[in-house]
Coordinates of C-alpha atoms and ligand atoms in Angstrom, one line a residue:
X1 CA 94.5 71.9 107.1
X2 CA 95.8 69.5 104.7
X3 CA 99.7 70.0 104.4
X4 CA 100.5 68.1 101.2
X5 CA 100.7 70.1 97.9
X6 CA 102.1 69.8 94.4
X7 CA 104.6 72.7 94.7
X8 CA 105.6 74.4 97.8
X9 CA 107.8 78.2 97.1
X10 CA 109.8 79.2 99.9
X11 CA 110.0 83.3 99.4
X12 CA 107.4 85.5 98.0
X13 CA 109.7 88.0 96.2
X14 CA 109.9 88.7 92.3
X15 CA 110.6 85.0 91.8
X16 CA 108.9 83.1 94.8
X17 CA 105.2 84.9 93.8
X18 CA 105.5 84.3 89.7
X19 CA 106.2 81.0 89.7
X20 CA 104.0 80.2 92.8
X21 CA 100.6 81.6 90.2
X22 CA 102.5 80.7 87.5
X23 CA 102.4 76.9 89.0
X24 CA 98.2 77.0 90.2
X25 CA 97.8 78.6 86.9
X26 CA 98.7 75.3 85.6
X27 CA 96.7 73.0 87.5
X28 CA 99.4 72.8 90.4
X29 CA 98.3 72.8 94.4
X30 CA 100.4 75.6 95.6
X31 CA 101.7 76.9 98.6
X32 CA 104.2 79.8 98.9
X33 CA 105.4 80.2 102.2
X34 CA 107.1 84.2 102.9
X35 CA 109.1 85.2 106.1
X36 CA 108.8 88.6 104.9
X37 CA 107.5 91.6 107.1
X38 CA 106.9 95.3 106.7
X39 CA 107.9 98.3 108.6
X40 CA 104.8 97.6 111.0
X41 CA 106.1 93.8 111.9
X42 CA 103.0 92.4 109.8
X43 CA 103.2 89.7 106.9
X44 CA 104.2 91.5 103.6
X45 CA 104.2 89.4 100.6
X46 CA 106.7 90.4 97.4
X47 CA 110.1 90.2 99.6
X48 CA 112.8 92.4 99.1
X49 CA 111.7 94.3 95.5
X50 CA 108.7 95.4 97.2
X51 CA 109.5 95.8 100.4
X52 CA 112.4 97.5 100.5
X53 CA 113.7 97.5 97.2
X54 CA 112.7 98.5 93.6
X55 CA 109.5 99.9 94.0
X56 CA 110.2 102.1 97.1
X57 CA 113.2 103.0 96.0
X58 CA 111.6 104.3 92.3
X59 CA 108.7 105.8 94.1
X60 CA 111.4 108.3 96.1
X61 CA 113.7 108.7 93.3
X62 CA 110.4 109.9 91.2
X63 CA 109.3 112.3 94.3
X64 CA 113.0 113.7 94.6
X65 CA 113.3 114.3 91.1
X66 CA 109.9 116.3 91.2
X67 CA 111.7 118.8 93.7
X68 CA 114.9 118.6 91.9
X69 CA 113.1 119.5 88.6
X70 CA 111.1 122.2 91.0
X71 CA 113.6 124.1 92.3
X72 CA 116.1 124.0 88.8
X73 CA 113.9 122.6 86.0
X74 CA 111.5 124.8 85.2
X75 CA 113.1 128.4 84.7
X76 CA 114.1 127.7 81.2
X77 CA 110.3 126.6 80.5
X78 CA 109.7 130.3 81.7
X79 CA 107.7 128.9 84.7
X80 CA 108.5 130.1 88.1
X81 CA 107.0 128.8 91.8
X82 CA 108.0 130.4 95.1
X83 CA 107.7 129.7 98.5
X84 CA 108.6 125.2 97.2
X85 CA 108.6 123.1 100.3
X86 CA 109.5 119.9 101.4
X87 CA 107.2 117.8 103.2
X88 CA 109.6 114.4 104.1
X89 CA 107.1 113.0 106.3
X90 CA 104.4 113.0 103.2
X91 CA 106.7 112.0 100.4
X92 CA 107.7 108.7 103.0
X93 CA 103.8 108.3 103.6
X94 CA 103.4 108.6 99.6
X95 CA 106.3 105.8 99.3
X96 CA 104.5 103.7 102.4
X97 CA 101.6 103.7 100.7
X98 CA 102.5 102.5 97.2
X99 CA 104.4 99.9 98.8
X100 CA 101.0 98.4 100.7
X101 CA 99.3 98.7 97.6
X102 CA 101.7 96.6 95.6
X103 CA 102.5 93.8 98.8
X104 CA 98.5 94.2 99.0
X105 CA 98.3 92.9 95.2
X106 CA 100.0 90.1 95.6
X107 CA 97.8 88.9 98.7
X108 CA 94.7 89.8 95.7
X109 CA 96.7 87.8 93.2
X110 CA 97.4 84.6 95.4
X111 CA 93.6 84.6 96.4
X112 CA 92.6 85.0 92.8
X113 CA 94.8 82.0 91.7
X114 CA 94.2 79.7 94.5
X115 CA 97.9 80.1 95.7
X116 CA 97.7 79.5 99.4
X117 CA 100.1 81.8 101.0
X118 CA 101.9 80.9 104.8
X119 CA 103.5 83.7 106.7
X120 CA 106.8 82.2 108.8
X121 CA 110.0 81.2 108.1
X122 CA 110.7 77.3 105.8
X123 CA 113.5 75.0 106.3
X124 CA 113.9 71.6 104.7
X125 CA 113.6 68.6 107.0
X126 CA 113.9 66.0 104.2
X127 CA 114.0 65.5 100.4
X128 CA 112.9 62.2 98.6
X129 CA 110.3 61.6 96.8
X130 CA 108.4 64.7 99.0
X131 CA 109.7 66.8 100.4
X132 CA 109.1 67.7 103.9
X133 CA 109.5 71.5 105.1
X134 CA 108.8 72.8 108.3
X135 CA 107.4 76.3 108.9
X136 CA 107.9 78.3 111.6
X137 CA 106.6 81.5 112.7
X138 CA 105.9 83.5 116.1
X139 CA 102.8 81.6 116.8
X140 CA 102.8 78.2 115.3
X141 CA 105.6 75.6 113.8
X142 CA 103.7 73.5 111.4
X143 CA 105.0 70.7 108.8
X144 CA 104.4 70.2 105.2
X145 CA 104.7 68.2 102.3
X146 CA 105.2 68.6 98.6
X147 CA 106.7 67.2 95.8
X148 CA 108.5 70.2 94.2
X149 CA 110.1 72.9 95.8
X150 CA 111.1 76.0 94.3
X151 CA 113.8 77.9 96.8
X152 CA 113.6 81.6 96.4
X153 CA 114.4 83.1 99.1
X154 CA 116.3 86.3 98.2
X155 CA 119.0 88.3 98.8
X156 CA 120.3 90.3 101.8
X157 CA 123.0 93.3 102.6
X158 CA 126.2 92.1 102.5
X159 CA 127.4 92.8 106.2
X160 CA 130.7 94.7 106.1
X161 CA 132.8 93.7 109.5
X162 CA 134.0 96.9 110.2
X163 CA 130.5 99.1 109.7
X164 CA 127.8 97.1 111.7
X165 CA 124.0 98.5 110.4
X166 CA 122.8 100.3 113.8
X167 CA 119.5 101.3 111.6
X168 CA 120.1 104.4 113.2
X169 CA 122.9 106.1 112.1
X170 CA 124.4 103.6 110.0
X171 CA 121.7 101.9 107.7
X172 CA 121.2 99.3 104.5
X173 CA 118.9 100.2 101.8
X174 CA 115.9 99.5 104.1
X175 CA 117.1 102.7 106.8
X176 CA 117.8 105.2 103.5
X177 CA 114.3 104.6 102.7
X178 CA 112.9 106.0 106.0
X179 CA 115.2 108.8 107.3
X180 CA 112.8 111.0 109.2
X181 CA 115.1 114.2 108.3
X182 CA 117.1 114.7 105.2
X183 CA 120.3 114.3 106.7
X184 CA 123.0 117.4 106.2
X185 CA 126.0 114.9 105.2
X186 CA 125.3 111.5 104.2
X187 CA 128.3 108.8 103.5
X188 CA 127.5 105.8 101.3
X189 CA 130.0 102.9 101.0
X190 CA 129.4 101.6 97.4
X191 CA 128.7 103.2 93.9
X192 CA 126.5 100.6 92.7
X193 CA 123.7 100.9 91.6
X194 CA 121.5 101.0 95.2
X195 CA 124.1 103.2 96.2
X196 CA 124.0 105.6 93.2
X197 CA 120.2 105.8 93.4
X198 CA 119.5 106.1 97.0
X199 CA 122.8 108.5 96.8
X200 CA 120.6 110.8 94.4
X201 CA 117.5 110.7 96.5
X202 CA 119.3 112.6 99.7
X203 CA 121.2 114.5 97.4
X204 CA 118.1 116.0 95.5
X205 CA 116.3 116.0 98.7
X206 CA 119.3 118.4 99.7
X207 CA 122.1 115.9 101.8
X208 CA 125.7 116.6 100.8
X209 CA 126.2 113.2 99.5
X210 CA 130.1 111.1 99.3
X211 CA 129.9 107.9 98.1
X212 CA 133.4 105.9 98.2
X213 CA 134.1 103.2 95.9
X214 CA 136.7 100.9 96.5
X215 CA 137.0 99.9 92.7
X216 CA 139.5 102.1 90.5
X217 CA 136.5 101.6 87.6
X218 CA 133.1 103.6 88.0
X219 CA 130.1 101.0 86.9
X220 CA 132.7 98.4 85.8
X221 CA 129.8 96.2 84.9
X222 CA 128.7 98.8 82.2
X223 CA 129.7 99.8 79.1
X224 CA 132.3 102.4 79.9
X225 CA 131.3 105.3 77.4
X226 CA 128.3 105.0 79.3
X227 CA 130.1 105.3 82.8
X228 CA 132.4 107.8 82.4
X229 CA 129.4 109.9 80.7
X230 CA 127.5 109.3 84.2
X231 CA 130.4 110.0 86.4
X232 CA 130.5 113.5 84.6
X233 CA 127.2 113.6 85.0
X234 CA 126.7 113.2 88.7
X235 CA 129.5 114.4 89.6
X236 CA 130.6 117.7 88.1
X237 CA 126.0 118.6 87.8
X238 CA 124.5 116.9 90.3
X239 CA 127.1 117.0 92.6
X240 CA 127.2 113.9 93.8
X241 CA 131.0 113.8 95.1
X242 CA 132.1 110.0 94.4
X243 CA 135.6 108.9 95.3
X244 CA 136.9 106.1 93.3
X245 CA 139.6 103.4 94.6
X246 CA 139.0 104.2 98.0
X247 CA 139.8 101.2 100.9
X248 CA 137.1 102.1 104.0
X249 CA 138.7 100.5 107.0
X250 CA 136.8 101.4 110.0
X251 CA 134.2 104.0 111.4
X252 CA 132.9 105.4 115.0
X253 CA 129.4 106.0 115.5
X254 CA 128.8 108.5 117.9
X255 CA 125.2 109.5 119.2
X256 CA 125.4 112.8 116.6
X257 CA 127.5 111.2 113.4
X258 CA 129.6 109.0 112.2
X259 CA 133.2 109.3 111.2
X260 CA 134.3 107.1 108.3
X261 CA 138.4 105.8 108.1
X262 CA 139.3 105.2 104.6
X263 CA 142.6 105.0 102.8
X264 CA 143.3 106.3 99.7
X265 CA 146.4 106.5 97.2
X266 CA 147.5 109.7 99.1
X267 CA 146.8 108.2 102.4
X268 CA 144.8 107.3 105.7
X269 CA 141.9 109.7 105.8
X270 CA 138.7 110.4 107.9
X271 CA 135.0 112.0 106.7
X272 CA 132.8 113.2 109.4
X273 CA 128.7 112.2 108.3
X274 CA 125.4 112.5 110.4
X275 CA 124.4 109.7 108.3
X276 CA 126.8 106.2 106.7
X277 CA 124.6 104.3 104.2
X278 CA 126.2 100.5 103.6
X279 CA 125.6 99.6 100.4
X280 CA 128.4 97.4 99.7
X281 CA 126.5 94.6 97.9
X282 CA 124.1 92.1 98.4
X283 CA 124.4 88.5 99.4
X284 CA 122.4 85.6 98.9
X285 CA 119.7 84.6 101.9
X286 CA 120.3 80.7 102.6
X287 CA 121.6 80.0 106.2
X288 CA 118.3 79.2 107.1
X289 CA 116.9 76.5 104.2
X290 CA 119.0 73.8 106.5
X291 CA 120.5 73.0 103.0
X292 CA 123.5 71.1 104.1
X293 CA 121.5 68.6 106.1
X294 CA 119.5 67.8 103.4
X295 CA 122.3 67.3 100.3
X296 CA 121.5 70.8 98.7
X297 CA 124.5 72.5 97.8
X298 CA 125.8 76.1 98.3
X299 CA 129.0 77.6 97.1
X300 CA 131.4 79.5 99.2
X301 CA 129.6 82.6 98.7
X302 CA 126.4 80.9 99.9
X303 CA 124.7 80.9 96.7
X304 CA 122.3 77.4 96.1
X305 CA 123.9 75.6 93.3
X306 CA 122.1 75.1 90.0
X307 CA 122.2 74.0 86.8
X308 CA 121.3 76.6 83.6
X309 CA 117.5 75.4 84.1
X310 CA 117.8 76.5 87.4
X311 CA 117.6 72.6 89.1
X312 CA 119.9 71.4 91.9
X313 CA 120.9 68.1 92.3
X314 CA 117.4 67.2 93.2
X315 CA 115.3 66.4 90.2
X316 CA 112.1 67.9 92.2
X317 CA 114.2 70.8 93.9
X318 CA 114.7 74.2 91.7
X319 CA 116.4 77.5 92.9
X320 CA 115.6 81.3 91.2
X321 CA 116.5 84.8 91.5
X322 CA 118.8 86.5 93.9
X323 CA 119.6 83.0 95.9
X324 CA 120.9 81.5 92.5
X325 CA 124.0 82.8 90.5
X326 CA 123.1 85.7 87.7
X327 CA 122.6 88.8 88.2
X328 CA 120.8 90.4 91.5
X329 CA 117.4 91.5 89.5
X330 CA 113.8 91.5 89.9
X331 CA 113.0 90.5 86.3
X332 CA 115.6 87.6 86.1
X333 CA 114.1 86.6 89.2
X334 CA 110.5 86.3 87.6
X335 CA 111.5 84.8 84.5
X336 CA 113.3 82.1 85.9
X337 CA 110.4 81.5 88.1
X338 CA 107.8 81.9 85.4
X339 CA 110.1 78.9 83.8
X340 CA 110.6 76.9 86.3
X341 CA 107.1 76.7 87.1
X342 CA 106.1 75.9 83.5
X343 CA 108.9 72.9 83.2
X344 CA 107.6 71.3 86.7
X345 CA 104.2 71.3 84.5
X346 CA 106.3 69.4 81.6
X347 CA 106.5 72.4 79.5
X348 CA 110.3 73.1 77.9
X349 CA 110.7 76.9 78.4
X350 CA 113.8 79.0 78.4
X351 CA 115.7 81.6 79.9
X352 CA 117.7 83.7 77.0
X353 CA 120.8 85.3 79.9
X354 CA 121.9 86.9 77.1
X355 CA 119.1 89.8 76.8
X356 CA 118.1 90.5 80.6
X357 CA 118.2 94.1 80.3
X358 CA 120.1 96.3 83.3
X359 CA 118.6 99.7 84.5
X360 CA 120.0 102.2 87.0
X361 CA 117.1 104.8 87.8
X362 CA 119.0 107.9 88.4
X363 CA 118.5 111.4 86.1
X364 CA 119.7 110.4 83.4
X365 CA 118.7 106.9 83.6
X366 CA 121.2 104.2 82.5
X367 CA 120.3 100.6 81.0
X368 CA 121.7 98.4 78.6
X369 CA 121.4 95.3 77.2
X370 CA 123.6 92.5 75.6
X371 CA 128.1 92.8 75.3
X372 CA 129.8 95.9 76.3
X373 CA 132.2 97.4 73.9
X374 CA 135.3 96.6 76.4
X375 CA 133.9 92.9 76.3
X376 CA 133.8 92.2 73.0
X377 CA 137.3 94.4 73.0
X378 CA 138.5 92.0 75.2
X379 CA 136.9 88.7 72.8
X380 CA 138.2 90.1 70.4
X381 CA 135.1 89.9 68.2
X382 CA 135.0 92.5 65.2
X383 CA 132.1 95.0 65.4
X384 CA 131.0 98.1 64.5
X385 CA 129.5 100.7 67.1
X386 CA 126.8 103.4 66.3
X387 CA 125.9 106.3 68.7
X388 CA 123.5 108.8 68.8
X389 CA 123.0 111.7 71.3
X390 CA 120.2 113.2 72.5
X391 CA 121.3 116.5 72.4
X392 CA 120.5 116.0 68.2
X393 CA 117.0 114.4 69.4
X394 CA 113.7 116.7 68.7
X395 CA 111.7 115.3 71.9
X396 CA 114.8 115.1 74.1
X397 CA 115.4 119.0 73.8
X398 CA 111.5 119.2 74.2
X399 CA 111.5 117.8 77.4
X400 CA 114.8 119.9 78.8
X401 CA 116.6 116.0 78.9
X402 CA 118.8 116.2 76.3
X403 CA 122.0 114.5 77.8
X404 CA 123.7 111.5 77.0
X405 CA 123.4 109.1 73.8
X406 CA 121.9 105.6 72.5
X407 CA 124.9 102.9 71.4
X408 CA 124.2 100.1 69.1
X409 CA 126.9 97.4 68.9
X410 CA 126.8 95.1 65.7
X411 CA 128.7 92.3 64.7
X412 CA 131.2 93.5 61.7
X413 CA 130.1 90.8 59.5
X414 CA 126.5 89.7 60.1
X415 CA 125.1 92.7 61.9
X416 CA 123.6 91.2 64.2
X417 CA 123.1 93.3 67.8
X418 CA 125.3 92.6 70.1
X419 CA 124.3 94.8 72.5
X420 CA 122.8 98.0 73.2
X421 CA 124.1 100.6 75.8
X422 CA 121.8 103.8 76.7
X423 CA 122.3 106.7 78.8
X424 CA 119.5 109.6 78.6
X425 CA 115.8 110.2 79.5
X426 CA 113.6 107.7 80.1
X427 CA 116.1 105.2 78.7
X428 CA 114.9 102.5 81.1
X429 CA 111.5 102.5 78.6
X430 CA 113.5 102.6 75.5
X431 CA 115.2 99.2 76.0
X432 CA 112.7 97.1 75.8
X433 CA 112.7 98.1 72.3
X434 CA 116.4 96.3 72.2
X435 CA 115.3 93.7 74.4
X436 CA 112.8 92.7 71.8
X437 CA 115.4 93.1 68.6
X438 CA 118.2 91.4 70.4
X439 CA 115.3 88.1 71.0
X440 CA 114.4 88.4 67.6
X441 CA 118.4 88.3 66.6
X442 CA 117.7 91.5 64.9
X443 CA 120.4 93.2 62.6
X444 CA 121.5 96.8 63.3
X445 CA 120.1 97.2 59.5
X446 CA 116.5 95.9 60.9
X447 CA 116.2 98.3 63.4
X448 CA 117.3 101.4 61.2
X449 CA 114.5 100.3 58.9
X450 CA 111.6 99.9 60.9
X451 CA 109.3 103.3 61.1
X452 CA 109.6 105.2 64.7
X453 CA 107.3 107.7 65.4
X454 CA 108.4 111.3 65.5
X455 CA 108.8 113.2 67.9
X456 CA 110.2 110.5 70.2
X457 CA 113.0 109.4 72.6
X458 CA 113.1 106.1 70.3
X459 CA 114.3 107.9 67.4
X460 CA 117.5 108.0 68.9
X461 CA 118.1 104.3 69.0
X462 CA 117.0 104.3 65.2
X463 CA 119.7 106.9 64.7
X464 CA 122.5 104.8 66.7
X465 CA 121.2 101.6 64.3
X466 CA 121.7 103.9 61.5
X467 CA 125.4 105.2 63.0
X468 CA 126.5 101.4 63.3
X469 CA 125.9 101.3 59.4
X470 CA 127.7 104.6 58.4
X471 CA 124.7 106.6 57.6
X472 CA 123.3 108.5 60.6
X473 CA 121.0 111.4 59.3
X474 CA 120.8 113.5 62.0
X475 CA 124.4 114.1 63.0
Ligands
FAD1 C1 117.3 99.3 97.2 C2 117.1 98.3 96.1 C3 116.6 98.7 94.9 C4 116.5 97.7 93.9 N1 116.0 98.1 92.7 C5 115.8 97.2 91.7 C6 115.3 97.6 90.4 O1 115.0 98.8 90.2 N2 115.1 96.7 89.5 C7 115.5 95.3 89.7 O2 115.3 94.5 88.8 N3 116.0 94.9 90.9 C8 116.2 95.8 91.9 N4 116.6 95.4 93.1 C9 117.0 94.0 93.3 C10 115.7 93.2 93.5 O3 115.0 93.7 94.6 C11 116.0 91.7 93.7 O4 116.8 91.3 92.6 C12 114.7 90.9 93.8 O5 113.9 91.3 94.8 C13 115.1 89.4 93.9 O6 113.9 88.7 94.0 P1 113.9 87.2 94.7 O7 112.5 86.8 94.5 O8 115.0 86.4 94.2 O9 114.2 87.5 96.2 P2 113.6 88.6 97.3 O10 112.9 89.7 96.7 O11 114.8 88.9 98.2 O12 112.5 87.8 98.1 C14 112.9 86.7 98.9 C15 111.8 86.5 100.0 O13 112.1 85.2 100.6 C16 111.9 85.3 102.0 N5 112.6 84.2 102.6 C17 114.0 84.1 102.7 N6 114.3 82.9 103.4 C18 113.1 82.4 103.7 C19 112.7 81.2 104.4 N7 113.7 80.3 104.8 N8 111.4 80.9 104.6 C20 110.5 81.8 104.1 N9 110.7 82.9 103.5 C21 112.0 83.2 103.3 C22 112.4 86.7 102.3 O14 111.8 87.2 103.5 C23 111.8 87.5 101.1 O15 110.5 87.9 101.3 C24 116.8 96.3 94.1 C25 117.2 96.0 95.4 C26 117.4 96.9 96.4 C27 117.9 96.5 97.7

């Protein structure tokens, strides 16, 4: 085998796979080396999103909401089944499946673009001119050459001291994708967002679910008419009990639960669950790249340091996605990739932070893009805000989803978007549409005078555009 190559990627993920065909797209010899495996101990390309994140995660919610929507969703459409069951073992086997299919595509899109793909772990043994790697795995150690490399190699649980993962009865995103049984009481530390959506799997699946926060704020990262409208919500509908400003201190496992510790404003208390999810965070995966030894930097939290075109130190050495500061998501992962990729080939790409949209997938969905209201609050930028419910939305009350609203956020004197916050069905479709004004530096007046079709969930961010210029027209 010859072991010299343009570009070596260490971490087929969101960002290790895009720029690896983005790179032989463009002429470049590639080789993408992935440490990654799946639940059977074999080679899975597409890392953590694949694997064990996004796209199981999203294939459960969607099965859970089916029996959710089964068993209180359709009466009011005058529709009524007996006898609905739950088969666990087939909606996992469901989830399994479109989890091999989509690591399976990437192995079809690697071949297709003459990406050569190296299942084992990488570490750098040099960097100069080339950069040497070595790559490890069960049955061979191997070295390599190249003169680029692109680090992107993920994003792991945050270990919390005090509640070690047994993948048992204590688990990380990985176990609450596979519980065999719908457990009767399950404990999640963390309301963020892997928390809130693998909270509402178990709990639509039937699990009394508590989720403990230890933040005062729910969603502080979102705009917080949107989160107080989801903690209602979950909470006081879905039931979903979430206990806010809550210090979890230590736990005992025991063969038939777990009992949580946890300290509150009124006090030490204890919760007794057959199940303790540990979703406390995620932290980025670089102890193994041998960084130190070779000059790259990390900061204290372990993240590889980078400049805003995502280079280190090293002209020839580029970090993306979850191992790199910005936020933890699969898109900003890909983009970054797609551009680094593009500038290795002398290309001048860019980035734009400021619209990477952020979705939570629970019922209703959440996403937003661009300033929250308490942001610009706290800039003290002048703005005017426009919001429009769904309740006053024709295909919202069509499709029995008529919760929650669309908010635009303009500035006072341009009108320009600043940002766009959504709560509501389907809203993780409907802001692209703001994605794509907010890149185009649309005004608020731009979007309230382009046609939407009716009747459609996308009427309501015309409304909110029309709200943030005083002149709604359906409410
Ligand atoms: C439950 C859950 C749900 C999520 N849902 C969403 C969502 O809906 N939308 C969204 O945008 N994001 C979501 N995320 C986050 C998303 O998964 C990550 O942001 C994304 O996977 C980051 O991509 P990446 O390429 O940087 O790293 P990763 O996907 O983590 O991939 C890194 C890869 O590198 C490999 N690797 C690490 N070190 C080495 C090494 N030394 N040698 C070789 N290989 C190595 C790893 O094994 C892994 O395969 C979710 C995450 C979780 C846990």
């Amino acid at each position: 085998m010859n072991n010299n190559y343009d570009v070596a990627v260490i971490g087929a993920g969101p960002g290790g796979y895009v720029a690896a065909i983005r790179c032989a797209q463009l002429g470049l010899k590639t080789v993408c080396i992935d440490a990654g495996r799946n639940s059977r101990g074999d080679p899975a390309l597409g890392g953590t999103c694949l694997n064990v994140g996004c796209i199981p995660s999203k294939a459960l919610l969607e099965s859970s909401e089916h029996y959710a929507h089964l068993q209180h969703g359709l009466a009011e459409h005058g529709l009524g089944v007996s006898g609905a069951t739950l088969d666990l073992a087939r909606m996992l086997k469901r989830k399994d499946k479109i989890v091999d299919k989509s690591t399976g595509g990437i192995a079809f899109l690697f071949r297709k673009n003459k990406v050569e793909a190296r299942a084992g772990s990488a570490r750098f043994l040099s960097i100069g001119e080339r950069c040497r790697l070595e790559v490890v795995n069960e049955a061979m150690r191997d070295e390599l050459e190249a003169r680029y490399v692109i680090i992107a190699s993920g994003s792991v649980p945050m270990p919390l001291a005090a509640f070690p993962v047994d993948g048992e009865r204590v688990v990380d995103n990985a176990g609450a994708l596979s519980f065999r049984e719908v457990p009767k009481r399950l404990g999640v530390l963390g309301a963020g967002v892997i928390g809130l959506e693998l909270g509402s799997v178990w709990r639509r699946l039937g699990a009394e679910v508590t989720i403990f926060e230890a933040r005062d704020q729910f969603l502080a990262m979102a705009d917080q008419q949107v989160a107080s409208e989801a903690f209602k919500l979950f909470t006081k509908e879905q039931g979903l009990d979430i206990r806010l400003g809550v210090k979890s201190k230590a736990m005992r496992a025991g063969k038939d639960g777990v009992t949580v510790e946890y300290e509150t404003a009124q006090g030490a208390q204890q919760y007794d669950c057959d199940r303790l999810l540990v979703a406390a965070g995620r932290v980025p995966n670089t102890a193994g790249l041998n960084a130190e030894a070779v000059g790259l930097k990390r900061d204290a939290r372990g993240f590889i340091e980078v400049d805003d075109r995502c280079r280190t130190a090293f002209a020839n050495v580029y970090a993306i996605g979850d191992c790199v500061r910005g936020p933890m998501l699969a898109h900003k992962a890909s983009e970054e990739g797609l551009a680094v990729a593009e500038r290795i080939a002398g290309q001048q790409p860019e980035v734009n932070y400021a619209t990477i949209p952020a979705i939570i997938y629970t019922a209703p969905e959440i996403a937003w893009v661009g300033e929250t209201e308490q942001a610009l609050k706290a800039a003290g930028r002048a703005y005017r805000k426009g919001v429009f419910w769904f309740m006053a939305n024709g295909r919202a009350q069509a499709l029995g989803e008529a919760k929650g609203f669309v908010k635009v956020l303009a500035d006072d004197r341009s009108d320009r978007i600043l940002g766009v916050h959504m709560i509501g069905p389907r809203v993780s479709e409907l802001v692209a549409e703001a994605v794509v004004a907010m890149e185009f530096a649309a005004a608020a007046e731009d979007l309230a005078r382009i046609c939407h079709a009716h009747p459609t969930l996308s009427e309501a961010l015309h409304e909110a555009a029309l709200a943030a210029l005083g002149r709604p027209l359906h409410q």
